[in-house]
Protein backbone atom coordinates (compact mmCIF):
# COMPACT_ATOMS: atom_id res chain seq x y z
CA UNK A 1 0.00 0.00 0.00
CA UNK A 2 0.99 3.78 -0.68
CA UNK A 3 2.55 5.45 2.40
CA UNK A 4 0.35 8.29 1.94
CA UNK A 5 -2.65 6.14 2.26
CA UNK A 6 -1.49 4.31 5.24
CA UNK A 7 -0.83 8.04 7.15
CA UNK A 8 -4.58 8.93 6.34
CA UNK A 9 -5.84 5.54 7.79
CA UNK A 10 -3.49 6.15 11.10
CA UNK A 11 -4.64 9.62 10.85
CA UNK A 12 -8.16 9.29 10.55
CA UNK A 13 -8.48 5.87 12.95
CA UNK A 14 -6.81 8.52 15.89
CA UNK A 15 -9.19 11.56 15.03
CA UNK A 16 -11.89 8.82 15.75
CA UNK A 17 -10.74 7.94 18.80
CA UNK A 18 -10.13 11.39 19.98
CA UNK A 19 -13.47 12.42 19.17
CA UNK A 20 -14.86 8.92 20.86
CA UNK A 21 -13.35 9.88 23.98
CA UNK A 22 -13.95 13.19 23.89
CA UNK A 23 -17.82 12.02 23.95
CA UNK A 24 -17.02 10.01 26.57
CA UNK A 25 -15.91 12.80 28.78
CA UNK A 26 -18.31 14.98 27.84
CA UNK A 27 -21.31 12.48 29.13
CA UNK A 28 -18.96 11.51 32.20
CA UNK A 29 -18.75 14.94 33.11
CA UNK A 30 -22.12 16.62 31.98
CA UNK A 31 -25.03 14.29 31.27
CA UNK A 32 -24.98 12.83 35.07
CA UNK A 33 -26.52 14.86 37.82
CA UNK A 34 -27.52 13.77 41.69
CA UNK A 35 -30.80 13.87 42.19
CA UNK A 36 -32.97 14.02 45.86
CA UNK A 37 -34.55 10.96 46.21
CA UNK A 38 -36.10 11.68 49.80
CA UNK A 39 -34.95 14.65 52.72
CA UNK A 40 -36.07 14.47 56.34
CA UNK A 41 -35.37 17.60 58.67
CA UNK A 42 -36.09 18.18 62.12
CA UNK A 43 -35.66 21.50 64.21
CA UNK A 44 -35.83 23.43 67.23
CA UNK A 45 -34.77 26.56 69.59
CA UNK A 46 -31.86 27.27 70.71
CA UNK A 47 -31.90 30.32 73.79
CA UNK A 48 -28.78 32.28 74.78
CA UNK A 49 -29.24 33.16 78.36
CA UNK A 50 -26.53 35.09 79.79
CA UNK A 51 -27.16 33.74 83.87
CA UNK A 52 -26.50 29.75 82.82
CA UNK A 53 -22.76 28.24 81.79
CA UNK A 54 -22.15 27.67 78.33
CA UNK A 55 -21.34 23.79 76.92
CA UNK A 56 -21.87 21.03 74.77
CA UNK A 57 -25.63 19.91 73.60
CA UNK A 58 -26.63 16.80 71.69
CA UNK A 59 -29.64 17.97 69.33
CA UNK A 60 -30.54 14.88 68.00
CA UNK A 61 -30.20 12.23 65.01
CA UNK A 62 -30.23 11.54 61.74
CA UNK A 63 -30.42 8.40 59.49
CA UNK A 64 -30.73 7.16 56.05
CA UNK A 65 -31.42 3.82 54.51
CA UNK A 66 -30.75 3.82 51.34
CA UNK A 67 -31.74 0.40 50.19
CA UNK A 68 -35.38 2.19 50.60
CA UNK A 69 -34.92 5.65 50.42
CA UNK A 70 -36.11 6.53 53.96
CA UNK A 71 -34.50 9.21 55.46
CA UNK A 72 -35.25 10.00 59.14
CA UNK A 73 -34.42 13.18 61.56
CA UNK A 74 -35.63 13.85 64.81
CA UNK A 75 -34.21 16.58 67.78
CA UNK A 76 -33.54 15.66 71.00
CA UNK A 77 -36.46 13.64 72.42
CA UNK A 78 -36.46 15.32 75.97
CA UNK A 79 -36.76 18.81 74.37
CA UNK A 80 -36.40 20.36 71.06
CA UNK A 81 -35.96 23.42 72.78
CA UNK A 82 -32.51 23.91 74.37
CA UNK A 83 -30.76 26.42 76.90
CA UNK A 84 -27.31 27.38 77.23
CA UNK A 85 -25.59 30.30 78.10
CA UNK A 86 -23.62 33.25 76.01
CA UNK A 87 -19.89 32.35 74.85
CA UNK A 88 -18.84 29.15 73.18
CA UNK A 89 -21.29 26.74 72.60
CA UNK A 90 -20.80 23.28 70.57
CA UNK A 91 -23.74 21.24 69.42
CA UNK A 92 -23.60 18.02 67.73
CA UNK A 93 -25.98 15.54 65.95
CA UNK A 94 -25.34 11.52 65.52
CA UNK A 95 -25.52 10.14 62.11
CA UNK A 96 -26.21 6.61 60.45
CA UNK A 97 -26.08 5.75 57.27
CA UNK A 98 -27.60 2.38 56.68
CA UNK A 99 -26.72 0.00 54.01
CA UNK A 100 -27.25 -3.94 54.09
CA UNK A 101 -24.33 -5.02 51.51
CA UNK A 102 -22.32 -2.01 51.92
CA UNK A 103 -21.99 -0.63 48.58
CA UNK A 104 -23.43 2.66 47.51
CA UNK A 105 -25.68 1.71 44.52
CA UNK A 106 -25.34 4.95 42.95
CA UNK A 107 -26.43 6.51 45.77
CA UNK A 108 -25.26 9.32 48.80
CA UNK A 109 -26.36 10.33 52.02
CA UNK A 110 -25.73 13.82 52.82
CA UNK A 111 -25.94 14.78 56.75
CA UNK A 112 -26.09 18.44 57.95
CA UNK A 113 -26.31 20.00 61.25
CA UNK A 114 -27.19 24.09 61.00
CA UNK A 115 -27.10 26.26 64.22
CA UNK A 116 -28.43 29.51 63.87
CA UNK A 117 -26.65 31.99 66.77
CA UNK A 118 -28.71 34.80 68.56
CA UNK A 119 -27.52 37.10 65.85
CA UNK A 120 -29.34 34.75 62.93
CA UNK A 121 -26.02 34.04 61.64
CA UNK A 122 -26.04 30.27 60.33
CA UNK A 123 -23.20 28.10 61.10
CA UNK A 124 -23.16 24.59 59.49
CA UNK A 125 -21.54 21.27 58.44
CA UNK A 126 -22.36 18.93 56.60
CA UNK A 127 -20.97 14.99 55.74
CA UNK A 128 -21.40 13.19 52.42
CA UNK A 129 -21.83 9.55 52.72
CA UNK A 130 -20.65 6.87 50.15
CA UNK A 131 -20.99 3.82 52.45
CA UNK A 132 -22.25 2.13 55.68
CA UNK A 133 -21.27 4.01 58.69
CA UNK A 134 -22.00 6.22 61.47
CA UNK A 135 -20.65 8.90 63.69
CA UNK A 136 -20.83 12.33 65.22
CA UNK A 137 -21.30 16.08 63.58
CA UNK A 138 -20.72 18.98 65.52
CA UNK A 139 -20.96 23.00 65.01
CA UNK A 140 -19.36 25.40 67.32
CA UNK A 141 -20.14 29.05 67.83
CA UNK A 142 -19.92 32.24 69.59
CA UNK A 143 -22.65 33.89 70.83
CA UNK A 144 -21.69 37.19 72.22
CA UNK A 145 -25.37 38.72 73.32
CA UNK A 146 -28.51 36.75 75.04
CA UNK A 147 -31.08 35.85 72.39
CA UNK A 148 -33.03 32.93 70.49
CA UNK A 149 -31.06 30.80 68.01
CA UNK A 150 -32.37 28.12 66.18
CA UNK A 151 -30.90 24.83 64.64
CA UNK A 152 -31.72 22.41 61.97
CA UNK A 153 -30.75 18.83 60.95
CA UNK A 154 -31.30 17.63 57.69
CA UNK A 155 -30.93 14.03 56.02
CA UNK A 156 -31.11 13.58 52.27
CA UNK A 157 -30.47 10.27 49.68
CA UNK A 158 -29.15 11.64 46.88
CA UNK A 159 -28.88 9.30 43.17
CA UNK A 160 -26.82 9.81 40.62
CA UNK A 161 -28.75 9.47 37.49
CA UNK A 162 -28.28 10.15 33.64
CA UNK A 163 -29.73 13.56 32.06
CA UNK A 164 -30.81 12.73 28.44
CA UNK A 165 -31.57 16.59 28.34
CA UNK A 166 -28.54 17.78 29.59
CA UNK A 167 -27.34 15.09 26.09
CA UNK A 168 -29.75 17.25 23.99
CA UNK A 169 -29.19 20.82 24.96
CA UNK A 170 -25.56 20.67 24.29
């Protein structure tokens, strides 16, 4: 065969592939998307009080089984209301994410604890899950002035799923 024709064969089998992997990155990258499959949140009160010691509060739990997509939050049983004094505080929130073989199935739990300060200023964390496993959040803060704070705890199954639109639009 001609030299010339065996350089355009070479040449044009490697543009292919190029171009075949460039569509492969391009759905990798921006056809996929997570989606909420369920969210559970539970709150409460949080008051400042400046005549009472500042500490450490437990607020409650959160869970998520994702082999059927219940997720499940709930504040502190003995009151969803709690009081602490001005200065440092630290609150924290148990989480379990439940999963019979292990694996993540496409699928993420996402944990937050928010604590809103007297002020209204949020502070927050949150802990993405990819397998079986539990432990403990926790949020610390200042608050300098007495007042009513509030907190939040939030448990959401998130899927990662293909976008044929997001294959369309582009």
């Amino acid at each position: 065969m001609n030299r010339k024709i065996v350089y355009t064969i070479v040449l044009m089998v490697g543009l292919a592939g190029v171009l075949a992997y460039g569509a492969l990155v391009y759905v990798t990258l921006y056809a996929w998307e997570e989606v909420a499959v369920s969210t559970a949140s539970s709150s409460g009160s949080v008051v400042f009080l400046d005549n009472i010691s500042h500490g450490t509060h437990h607020l409650g739990s959160v869970h998520a089984s994702l082999e059927s997509d219940i997720d499940i939050s709930y504040s502190n049983p003995i009151s969803p209301s709690i009081e602490t004094g001005i200065g440092i505080n630290t609150f924290t929130t148990s989480w379990n994410d439940i999963r019979r073989d292990g694996s993540s199935g496409g699928k993420t739990a996402v944990f937050t604890l928010t604590v809103w300060d007297s002020a209204g200023v949020p502070h927050s964390t949150s802990l993405k899950s990819g397998r079986s496993g539990s432990g403990t959040m926790s949020v610390s803060l200042f608050s300098p002035e007495p007042g009513e704070g509030r907190f939040e705890l939030t448990s959401t199954i998130l899927e990662r799923r293909l976008n044929p639109s997001a294959l369309s639009d582009r």
